[in-house]
Structures are given as structure tokens and as C-alpha cells.
């Protein structure tokens, strides 16, 4: 009998010898068999005898083991599965623990195929299990592994995660040679950042942290804090309202003034699109739209909204004004963007010269330059936010954010303005907040400025203003 059953077996035998008519059952492994022994104590004359019936349970045990393994073990990676994690999580949440959700980047799947990538994932899972000391690993999702550490001390956790990433950087994969494991990590120290005992909430928090880690510039991991989740809830509320507003065409335009301070007059109006009943900055709305893959839809809506506004303005005032629209690189390089922009301008019968597009794109390839030239040939003016771009293509203006006005920056802006003027390109200094900033820029010859120094206008206010001028 295997060692851990020796003493229980002896105790049973002793008890049966001391009690007439008793019954006991014991299961144990004998050589390669799994035995279930039924033991009876019977008295013959003055002596107690033990009679045993032995059942060979080997086949049943193997079947149960197989079913248990299938229920608790992930067959592809060999790690415990998510069901097992859920069964054990109450135990982890009863003490100090750190949960680390890892996601392996599998973007090279299209190159190597599913079979190779599955080997790659299995190797990653095994490397992770061996490398992080004192950890328990689970397969959480297709390309995700959950690691549970039995401590939450910030120094110990930070050391463990940094050591792990250093190891990944030097590790040479066997399954796919010359490929490195690139993994993102969300780290939740319990109960330091939350005392929530609902495992679904814990998993949600880790998902939020994982998305943040994918956006990190410096590291591939992120320590979750509860404000991450609060921001996520707020952003989801914003995107829900944005989706509804896009569908029902309920977004509203507002206009910033770009002023010619040399002649003290409005040179251009720049439009922004906002949610009417939500007090958030337009830039923040665009940031959320980009994160939630709605940026292209939002910017196309913006363009069409501007064209509708100009059509309305012409009907009410018999006048048109030039309006500048910012368009991200994501939208500008989309295959059908030129067709959409030109088609929308034609749809609303707006002369092309009244639309100006500001891009933040580096246009180096021939296909991008063709897109630029096609819009210019149609009559649309193009501005840029990139200095190099303003000097290498036929742009009308360069938009620069003014972050500080030290002597060096003022000298730089003065010289840049003179160079651009020689190429007939306007320099627009943006984000001008105070009268002092305006005066400093005016002294060095800057002509065009934009910023909070000027009041933002809504659609009706701008129309009323144009009517007065008319």
C-alpha cells in the first residue's frame, strides 16, 4: 500500500479487531491498481476475524481522472483553466494576492498560421509558469494567461514583473525561432486597490488595466487603480451618447476664431463638433472616439455638418465664410476619404475654396502626395501641423501649438514665420490664452493666432454675427 495510506489502514484494522460486527471502507493504490476494500469484523467462537471484499476501481478512477482533467486543465497549454480559477478565487480573495492578466501579442499569426501560433502560445504559457516565482498560472482566454502571486507588496510585485519582462526580452523562442514574446500585463494588488470580492468585477478591472497597458508608451504593463475603472465607465457613457448622436445627427458645431492681429479682423473660423448635453472638451471627445474606433465616423460627420451649416448660412445671409476642419491621419489616409470629402462638398453645393482641411499626417509616400494634390486640384485648401510637411508640399498654413514663449521660442517662431512667408505659407500660433501672449507674438511679426483669448461661438451666434456684418 502506498505510504500515505499505511497508517490509516493500520488504524482501520485495529478498530475492527476491537469492535465485533463493525464495517469500514478504504480506497488506496496498490502497484498499478486502484482498490476499494470493504472490511467486516466477524466473531467466530472467541476470535474476531476481518473479512475483506476487494473491488478493482482502476477503470472508474482513470475515467474520473480524465473527466476531472478535462474540467480543470486546459489541454492546449497544460495550465489550469478558467473554471479552476473561479473555483479557487474566493481562497485568493480571503488573503493578500496579486492578479496579473497577461495577453500575448499574436499579430504574427497571419505569417505563421494557427498551428505554429498555438505552439508559440503553449511555449509562452510554460515560460510564464516557470519564470514568475511562487505563482499559480491559469489559461484565462485564448491568448491570455492569469498569474496569481501570494503577496501584494508593491516592491516585490514590481520586482517580479520587471524580472519577468527582462527574461522575455532575452528569451529565444523554440516554437518560432527569431520571434520574441510580446505580452501586455494588467496588475491588480488585492486588497490594496479594491476590496471587491466579486470575481467578475475583478476580471473587469483587469481588462480595463490591460487596455491601458496596450496604450502605454514606456512599458507593456499597468498597475490598475480604481480611477481607471471610473474613467472607463465615464468613457463608455460618452461613447454611448456619441453613437446615439451620430445616428440621430444630434452633434453640434462650435467655432473658434483665427484672427489676423495685424489688421484686427477674423481671418478664418475653425469648427469643432461636440455633444450638446455633455460638458467635455472637444479634444477629449476625439480621444475617446479614437480609442473606441469611432474617429473616422466622427470626423466624416463633422465634415458633413460643416457643409450643412454653410448651406444654411448662405440661405439665411446670402454669405459664405471659410471654415477650417481638423482631420486626423487615421481618417485622411482612409482609402475613400477624398471621394467622401469631394462628394459631400458637391452634395451640399459648397464652393471648394470655403473648406480648409488641417492634417497631422506625414505625407512621404507617392500615394499620400497624390491624395493631397487631388484635393488641391479640386480647390480645397490644405493646412498642416507638421513643420517638415509645410516645407515639402503645397500647404497654405502651418498650425503650431504655443506651449511657452521663452526668448528662444520667440526667436524660433520669428525665424520660422519669415521662412514660411517666403514660401507664401501662413503661420498660425494656436492655444494663445492671454493678452500678454498675443502682444509678444505680435512684436515678432506673427500675424495669425487662435486660442481661448477669443470667445467660442455656437452656430446661431455665428449666423447672427454674419447677418450684422452683411
Coordinates of C-alpha atoms in Angstrom, one line a residue:
X1 CA 0.0 0.0 0.0
X2 CA 1.3 3.5 -0.8
X3 CA 3.0 5.3 2.1
X4 CA 0.3 7.8 2.9
X5 CA -2.3 5.0 3.3
X6 CA -0.2 2.8 5.6
X7 CA -1.2 4.4 8.9
X8 CA -4.9 4.9 8.0
X9 CA -5.0 1.2 7.0
X10 CA -3.4 0.0 10.3
X11 CA -5.8 2.2 12.3
X12 CA -8.8 0.7 10.5
X13 CA -7.6 -2.9 11.1
X14 CA -7.0 -2.1 14.8
X15 CA -10.5 -0.6 15.2
X16 CA -12.2 -3.6 13.5
X17 CA -10.3 -6.0 15.8
X18 CA -11.7 -4.2 18.8
X19 CA -15.3 -4.0 17.6
X20 CA -17.3 -7.0 16.7
X21 CA -19.7 -6.6 13.7
X22 CA -18.1 -3.4 12.5
X23 CA -17.7 -2.2 8.9
X24 CA -15.1 0.1 7.3
X25 CA -14.2 1.1 3.7
X26 CA -10.9 2.3 2.4
X27 CA -9.5 3.2 -1.1
X28 CA -5.9 3.0 -2.0
X29 CA -3.4 2.4 -4.8
X30 CA -1.7 -1.0 -4.9
X31 CA 1.0 -1.3 -7.6
X32 CA -0.8 -0.1 -10.8
X33 CA -4.3 -0.8 -9.4
X34 CA -6.8 1.4 -7.6
X35 CA -8.5 -0.7 -5.0
X36 CA -11.7 -0.2 -2.9
X37 CA -11.6 -2.5 0.1
X38 CA -14.8 -3.3 2.1
X39 CA -13.8 -4.7 5.6
X40 CA -16.1 -6.5 8.0
X41 CA -15.2 -7.7 11.6
X42 CA -16.9 -11.0 12.5
X43 CA -16.5 -13.1 15.6
X44 CA -16.1 -16.9 15.3
X45 CA -16.1 -18.6 18.7
X46 CA -13.8 -16.3 20.8
X47 CA -11.8 -14.8 17.9
X48 CA -12.5 -11.7 15.8
X49 CA -11.8 -12.2 12.1
X50 CA -11.7 -9.5 9.4
X51 CA -13.2 -10.4 6.1
X52 CA -12.4 -8.1 3.1
X53 CA -14.0 -7.7 -0.3
X54 CA -11.7 -6.1 -2.9
X55 CA -13.1 -4.2 -5.8
X56 CA -10.8 -3.2 -8.7
X57 CA -11.7 0.5 -9.4
X58 CA -8.9 1.2 -11.8
X59 CA -11.1 1.8 -14.8
X60 CA -13.5 4.0 -12.9
X61 CA -10.7 6.0 -11.4
X62 CA -9.0 6.6 -14.7
X63 CA -12.3 7.7 -16.3
X64 CA -12.9 10.1 -13.4
X65 CA -9.3 11.4 -13.6
X66 CA -9.7 12.0 -17.3
X67 CA -13.0 13.9 -16.8
X68 CA -11.5 15.9 -13.9
X69 CA -8.5 16.8 -16.1
X70 CA -10.8 17.9 -18.9
X71 CA -12.8 20.0 -16.5
X72 CA -9.8 21.7 -14.8
X73 CA -6.9 21.6 -17.2
X74 CA -6.5 23.5 -20.5
X75 CA -5.4 20.8 -22.9
X76 CA -3.7 23.2 -25.3
X77 CA -1.3 24.8 -22.8
X78 CA -1.3 22.4 -19.8
X79 CA -2.3 25.2 -17.4
X80 CA -5.3 25.1 -15.1
X81 CA -8.3 26.6 -16.9
X82 CA -10.6 29.5 -16.1
X83 CA -13.2 27.2 -14.3
X84 CA -10.5 26.2 -11.8
X85 CA -9.5 29.9 -11.3
X86 CA -13.2 30.7 -10.5
X87 CA -13.3 27.7 -8.1
X88 CA -10.2 29.0 -6.3
X89 CA -10.6 32.7 -6.4
X90 CA -12.5 33.0 -3.1
X91 CA -9.5 31.5 -1.4
X92 CA -7.2 34.1 -3.1
X93 CA -9.5 36.9 -2.1
X94 CA -9.5 35.9 1.5
X95 CA -5.9 36.9 1.8
X96 CA -3.2 39.1 0.2
X97 CA -2.8 38.4 -3.5
X98 CA -1.8 40.0 -6.8
X99 CA -3.5 39.1 -10.0
X100 CA -1.6 39.6 -13.3
X101 CA -3.5 39.3 -16.6
X102 CA -1.1 38.7 -19.4
X103 CA -2.0 38.9 -23.1
X104 CA 0.3 37.5 -25.7
X105 CA 0.5 39.6 -28.9
X106 CA -0.4 37.2 -31.7
X107 CA -0.3 39.6 -34.6
X108 CA 2.2 37.4 -36.5
X109 CA -0.5 34.6 -36.8
X110 CA -1.1 35.6 -40.4
X111 CA 2.5 34.9 -41.2
X112 CA 3.0 31.6 -39.3
X113 CA -0.5 30.1 -39.2
X114 CA -2.7 28.7 -36.5
X115 CA -0.7 25.6 -35.7
X116 CA 2.6 27.4 -35.2
X117 CA 0.9 30.1 -33.1
X118 CA -0.6 27.5 -30.8
X119 CA 2.8 26.1 -30.2
X120 CA 4.1 29.6 -29.6
X121 CA 1.3 30.2 -27.1
X122 CA 1.9 26.9 -25.3
X123 CA 5.6 27.8 -25.0
X124 CA 4.7 31.3 -23.7
X125 CA 2.4 29.7 -21.1
X126 CA 5.1 27.3 -19.9
X127 CA 7.8 30.0 -19.8
X128 CA 5.5 32.2 -17.8
X129 CA 4.7 29.4 -15.3
X130 CA 8.4 28.7 -14.7
X131 CA 9.7 32.3 -14.7
X132 CA 7.4 34.0 -12.2
X133 CA 8.4 32.6 -8.8
X134 CA 5.7 31.5 -6.3
X135 CA 3.0 31.9 -8.9
X136 CA -0.1 29.9 -10.0
X137 CA -1.0 30.2 -13.6
X138 CA -4.3 29.7 -15.4
X139 CA -5.3 29.9 -19.1
X140 CA -7.8 32.8 -18.9
X141 CA -8.8 33.3 -22.5
X142 CA -7.5 32.3 -26.0
X143 CA -4.2 34.3 -25.8
X144 CA -4.4 35.3 -22.1
X145 CA -2.8 33.9 -19.0
X146 CA -3.7 34.8 -15.4
X147 CA -0.9 34.7 -12.9
X148 CA -1.7 34.8 -9.1
X149 CA 1.0 35.8 -6.7
X150 CA 0.6 35.1 -3.0
X151 CA 1.7 38.6 -2.0
X152 CA 0.8 42.2 -2.8
X153 CA 3.8 44.2 -1.6
X154 CA 4.5 46.8 -4.3
X155 CA 8.3 46.3 -4.3
X156 CA 8.0 42.5 -4.5
X157 CA 5.4 42.7 -7.3
X158 CA 7.3 45.3 -9.2
X159 CA 10.5 43.3 -9.0
X160 CA 8.7 40.1 -10.1
X161 CA 7.1 41.8 -13.2
X162 CA 10.3 43.6 -14.2
X163 CA 12.4 40.4 -13.9
X164 CA 9.8 38.6 -16.0
X165 CA 9.9 41.2 -18.8
X166 CA 13.7 41.2 -18.7
X167 CA 13.6 37.5 -19.1
X168 CA 11.2 37.7 -22.1
X169 CA 13.5 40.2 -23.8
X170 CA 16.4 37.8 -23.8
X171 CA 14.4 34.5 -24.3
X172 CA 14.7 32.9 -27.7
X173 CA 11.5 31.0 -28.6
X174 CA 11.9 27.5 -29.8
X175 CA 8.5 27.1 -31.5
X176 CA 9.0 30.1 -33.8
X177 CA 12.8 31.0 -33.9
X178 CA 13.7 34.7 -34.1
X179 CA 10.3 35.8 -32.7
X180 CA 10.1 37.4 -29.3
X181 CA 7.3 37.0 -26.8
X182 CA 5.5 40.4 -26.7
X183 CA 3.0 40.4 -23.8
X184 CA 0.9 43.1 -22.2
X185 CA 0.1 42.9 -18.5
X186 CA -2.6 44.3 -16.2
X187 CA -1.7 44.1 -12.5
X188 CA -4.2 44.2 -9.6
X189 CA -2.9 44.1 -6.0
X190 CA -5.6 42.8 -3.7
X191 CA -7.0 44.2 -1.4
X192 CA -4.8 47.3 -1.9
X193 CA -6.6 48.9 -4.8
X194 CA -10.1 47.3 -4.3
X195 CA -11.8 45.2 -1.6
X196 CA -14.4 43.9 -4.1
X197 CA -14.9 40.2 -3.7
X198 CA -17.0 39.7 -6.9
X199 CA -14.7 37.8 -9.3
X200 CA -16.5 39.2 -12.3
X201 CA -15.6 42.7 -11.2
X202 CA -12.0 41.7 -10.6
X203 CA -11.8 40.3 -14.1
X204 CA -13.4 43.6 -15.5
X205 CA -10.9 45.7 -13.6
X206 CA -8.0 43.6 -15.1
X207 CA -9.5 44.0 -18.6
X208 CA -9.5 47.8 -18.1
X209 CA -5.9 47.7 -17.0
X210 CA -4.9 45.6 -20.0
X211 CA -6.3 48.1 -22.4
X212 CA -4.4 50.9 -20.7
X213 CA -1.2 48.8 -20.9
X214 CA -1.6 48.5 -24.6
X215 CA -1.6 52.3 -24.9
X216 CA 1.4 52.8 -22.6
X217 CA 4.4 54.3 -24.4
X218 CA 7.1 53.3 -21.9
X219 CA 6.1 49.9 -20.5
X220 CA 3.9 46.9 -21.5
X221 CA 2.3 46.7 -18.1
X222 CA 0.0 48.7 -16.0
X223 CA -0.8 48.7 -12.2
X224 CA -4.6 49.0 -12.0
X225 CA -6.1 51.7 -9.8
X226 CA -9.8 52.2 -9.2
X227 CA -9.9 55.5 -11.0
X228 CA -9.1 53.5 -14.2
X229 CA -12.4 51.8 -13.9
X230 CA -14.3 55.1 -13.1
X231 CA -12.7 56.6 -16.2
X232 CA -13.7 53.5 -18.2
X233 CA -17.3 53.9 -17.1
X234 CA -17.4 57.6 -17.9
X235 CA -15.8 56.9 -21.4
X236 CA -18.4 54.2 -22.1
X237 CA -21.1 56.7 -21.2
X238 CA -19.6 59.2 -23.6
X239 CA -19.2 56.7 -26.4
X240 CA -22.8 55.5 -25.9
X241 CA -24.1 59.1 -26.2
X242 CA -21.7 59.7 -29.2
X243 CA -23.1 56.6 -31.0
X244 CA -26.6 57.8 -30.5
X245 CA -25.8 61.4 -31.5
X246 CA -24.1 60.1 -34.7
X247 CA -27.1 58.0 -35.6
X248 CA -29.6 60.8 -34.9
X249 CA -27.4 63.6 -36.2
X250 CA -27.5 65.4 -32.8
X251 CA -23.9 66.6 -32.5
X252 CA -23.5 70.4 -32.6
X253 CA -20.9 72.6 -34.1
X254 CA -18.9 75.4 -32.3
X255 CA -16.4 77.8 -33.9
X256 CA -13.0 79.2 -32.8
X257 CA -11.8 82.4 -34.3
X258 CA -8.5 82.5 -36.1
X259 CA -7.6 86.2 -36.0
X260 CA -5.4 88.4 -38.2
X261 CA -4.0 90.5 -35.4
X262 CA -2.1 92.8 -37.9
X263 CA -5.4 94.1 -39.3
X264 CA -7.5 93.2 -36.2
X265 CA -10.1 91.1 -38.1
X266 CA -11.3 87.5 -38.3
X267 CA -9.2 85.6 -40.9
X268 CA -10.8 82.1 -40.6
X269 CA -13.2 80.2 -38.4
X270 CA -12.3 76.7 -37.2
X271 CA -15.1 74.4 -36.4
X272 CA -15.3 71.8 -33.6
X273 CA -18.0 69.2 -33.0
X274 CA -19.3 68.5 -29.5
X275 CA -22.1 66.6 -27.6
X276 CA -24.7 69.2 -26.7
X277 CA -25.6 67.8 -23.3
X278 CA -22.2 66.7 -22.1
X279 CA -19.7 69.2 -20.8
X280 CA -16.5 67.8 -22.1
X281 CA -13.7 69.2 -24.2
X282 CA -13.9 68.6 -28.0
X283 CA -10.3 67.2 -27.9
X284 CA -11.3 64.7 -25.2
X285 CA -14.3 63.6 -27.3
X286 CA -12.0 62.9 -30.2
X287 CA -9.6 61.0 -28.0
X288 CA -12.4 58.7 -26.8
X289 CA -13.7 58.2 -30.3
X290 CA -10.2 57.2 -31.4
X291 CA -9.9 54.7 -28.5
X292 CA -13.3 53.2 -29.4
X293 CA -12.8 53.1 -33.2
X294 CA -15.3 55.8 -34.0
X295 CA -12.9 58.5 -35.0
X296 CA -13.4 58.2 -38.8
X297 CA -17.2 58.2 -38.4
X298 CA -17.0 61.3 -36.1
X299 CA -14.7 63.2 -38.5
X300 CA -16.9 62.4 -41.5
X301 CA -19.9 63.6 -39.6
X302 CA -18.0 66.8 -38.7
X303 CA -17.3 67.5 -42.4
X304 CA -20.9 66.9 -43.4
X305 CA -22.1 69.0 -40.5
X306 CA -19.9 71.9 -41.7
X307 CA -21.3 71.6 -45.2
X308 CA -24.9 71.6 -43.9
X309 CA -24.1 74.7 -41.8
X310 CA -22.6 76.6 -44.8
X311 CA -25.6 75.7 -46.9
X312 CA -27.9 77.1 -44.1
X313 CA -25.6 80.2 -43.7
X314 CA -25.9 81.0 -47.4
X315 CA -29.7 80.7 -47.3
X316 CA -30.1 83.0 -44.3
X317 CA -27.4 85.6 -45.0
X318 CA -26.5 85.1 -48.7
X319 CA -22.9 84.9 -47.5
X320 CA -20.3 82.2 -47.1
X321 CA -17.2 82.0 -44.8
X322 CA -14.1 79.9 -44.9
X323 CA -14.1 77.1 -42.3
X324 CA -11.2 75.1 -41.2
X325 CA -11.7 71.4 -40.2
X326 CA -9.1 69.3 -38.4
X327 CA -8.8 65.8 -39.8
X328 CA -6.6 63.1 -38.2
X329 CA -4.2 60.9 -40.1
X330 CA -6.4 57.9 -39.4
X331 CA -9.2 59.5 -41.4
X332 CA -7.1 61.2 -44.0
X333 CA -5.3 58.1 -45.2
X334 CA -8.5 56.1 -45.4
X335 CA -9.0 54.7 -48.9
X336 CA -12.2 56.5 -49.7
X337 CA -11.6 59.8 -47.8
X338 CA -11.0 62.0 -50.9
X339 CA -14.1 60.6 -52.6
X340 CA -16.2 61.2 -49.5
X341 CA -14.9 64.8 -49.0
X342 CA -15.4 65.9 -52.6
X343 CA -18.7 64.1 -52.8
X344 CA -20.0 65.8 -49.7
X345 CA -19.0 69.3 -50.9
X346 CA -20.7 68.6 -54.2
X347 CA -23.8 67.3 -52.4
X348 CA -24.3 70.5 -50.5
X349 CA -23.2 72.7 -53.4
X350 CA -20.5 74.5 -51.4
X351 CA -17.6 76.1 -53.4
X352 CA -14.5 74.1 -52.5
X353 CA -12.5 77.2 -51.6
X354 CA -14.6 77.7 -48.5
X355 CA -13.4 74.4 -46.9
X356 CA -9.9 74.1 -45.4
X357 CA -8.5 70.8 -44.0
X358 CA -5.8 70.7 -41.3
X359 CA -4.0 67.4 -41.1
X360 CA -1.4 65.9 -38.7
X361 CA -0.1 63.4 -41.3
X362 CA 3.4 62.8 -42.6
X363 CA 2.8 62.6 -46.4
X364 CA 6.0 61.0 -47.7
X365 CA 4.8 58.2 -50.0
X366 CA 3.7 58.9 -53.5
X367 CA 0.1 57.7 -52.8
X368 CA -0.3 60.2 -50.0
X369 CA 1.1 63.0 -52.1
X370 CA -1.4 62.1 -54.8
X371 CA -4.3 62.4 -52.3
X372 CA -3.0 65.9 -51.3
X373 CA -2.7 67.0 -54.9
X374 CA -6.2 65.7 -55.8
X375 CA -7.8 67.8 -53.1
X376 CA -5.7 70.9 -54.0
X377 CA -6.7 70.4 -57.7
X378 CA -10.4 70.3 -56.6
X379 CA -9.9 73.7 -54.9
X380 CA -9.7 72.6 -51.2
X381 CA -7.0 74.4 -49.2
X382 CA -4.8 72.2 -47.0
X383 CA -3.0 73.1 -43.8
X384 CA -0.7 71.0 -41.7
X385 CA 0.5 70.8 -38.1
X386 CA 3.9 69.4 -39.1
X387 CA 6.7 71.8 -39.9
X388 CA 8.6 69.5 -42.2
X389 CA 5.4 68.9 -44.2
X390 CA 4.7 72.7 -44.6
X391 CA 8.1 73.0 -46.3
X392 CA 7.7 69.9 -48.6
X393 CA 4.3 70.2 -50.1
X394 CA 1.8 72.8 -51.3
X395 CA 0.2 73.7 -48.0
X396 CA -1.4 77.1 -47.2
X397 CA -0.7 77.3 -43.5
X398 CA 1.2 75.7 -40.6
X399 CA -0.6 75.4 -37.3
X400 CA 1.7 75.3 -34.2
X401 CA 0.6 74.9 -30.6
X402 CA 2.2 77.6 -28.4
X403 CA 3.3 75.9 -25.2
X404 CA 5.8 78.6 -24.0
X405 CA 7.2 81.9 -25.1
X406 CA 10.7 82.0 -23.8
X407 CA 13.3 84.1 -25.7
X408 CA 14.5 81.0 -27.7
X409 CA 11.0 80.0 -28.7
X410 CA 10.2 83.6 -29.7
X411 CA 13.3 83.6 -31.9
X412 CA 12.4 80.3 -33.4
X413 CA 8.8 81.4 -34.2
X414 CA 10.1 84.7 -35.7
X415 CA 12.6 82.9 -38.0
X416 CA 10.1 80.2 -38.9
X417 CA 7.5 82.8 -39.8
X418 CA 9.9 84.6 -42.1
X419 CA 10.9 81.4 -43.8
X420 CA 7.2 80.3 -44.3
X421 CA 6.3 83.8 -45.5
X422 CA 8.9 83.4 -48.3
X423 CA 7.0 80.3 -49.4
X424 CA 3.6 82.0 -49.1
X425 CA 2.7 79.8 -46.2
X426 CA 0.9 81.3 -43.2
X427 CA 2.0 80.5 -39.6
X428 CA -0.9 80.2 -37.2
X429 CA 0.0 80.2 -33.5
X430 CA -2.6 78.2 -31.6
X431 CA -3.6 78.0 -27.9
X432 CA -3.0 81.6 -27.2
X433 CA -4.5 82.2 -23.8
X434 CA -3.7 85.8 -22.7
X435 CA -3.3 89.3 -24.0
X436 CA 0.4 89.2 -23.0
X437 CA 1.0 86.2 -25.2
X438 CA -0.8 87.9 -28.1
X439 CA 1.4 91.1 -27.7
X440 CA 4.6 89.0 -27.6
X441 CA 3.7 87.2 -30.8
X442 CA 2.7 90.5 -32.4
X443 CA 6.1 92.0 -31.6
X444 CA 7.9 89.3 -33.6
X445 CA 5.7 89.6 -36.6
X446 CA 3.2 86.8 -36.1
X447 CA 0.0 87.6 -37.9
X448 CA -2.4 84.8 -37.2
X449 CA -3.4 83.4 -33.8
X450 CA -6.1 81.2 -32.3
X451 CA -6.9 80.3 -28.7
X452 CA -9.0 80.9 -25.6
X453 CA -8.2 84.6 -25.8
X454 CA -11.2 84.7 -28.2
X455 CA -14.7 83.6 -27.3
X456 CA -16.0 80.3 -28.9
X457 CA -19.2 80.8 -30.9
X458 CA -22.2 78.4 -31.5
X459 CA -23.9 78.1 -34.9
X460 CA -26.7 80.5 -34.3
X461 CA -24.4 83.2 -32.8
X462 CA -22.1 83.0 -35.8
X463 CA -25.0 83.3 -38.2
X464 CA -26.3 86.3 -36.3
X465 CA -22.9 87.8 -36.4
X466 CA -22.6 87.4 -40.2
X467 CA -26.1 88.9 -40.6
X468 CA -24.9 92.0 -38.7
X469 CA -21.8 92.3 -40.9
X470 CA -23.9 91.9 -44.0

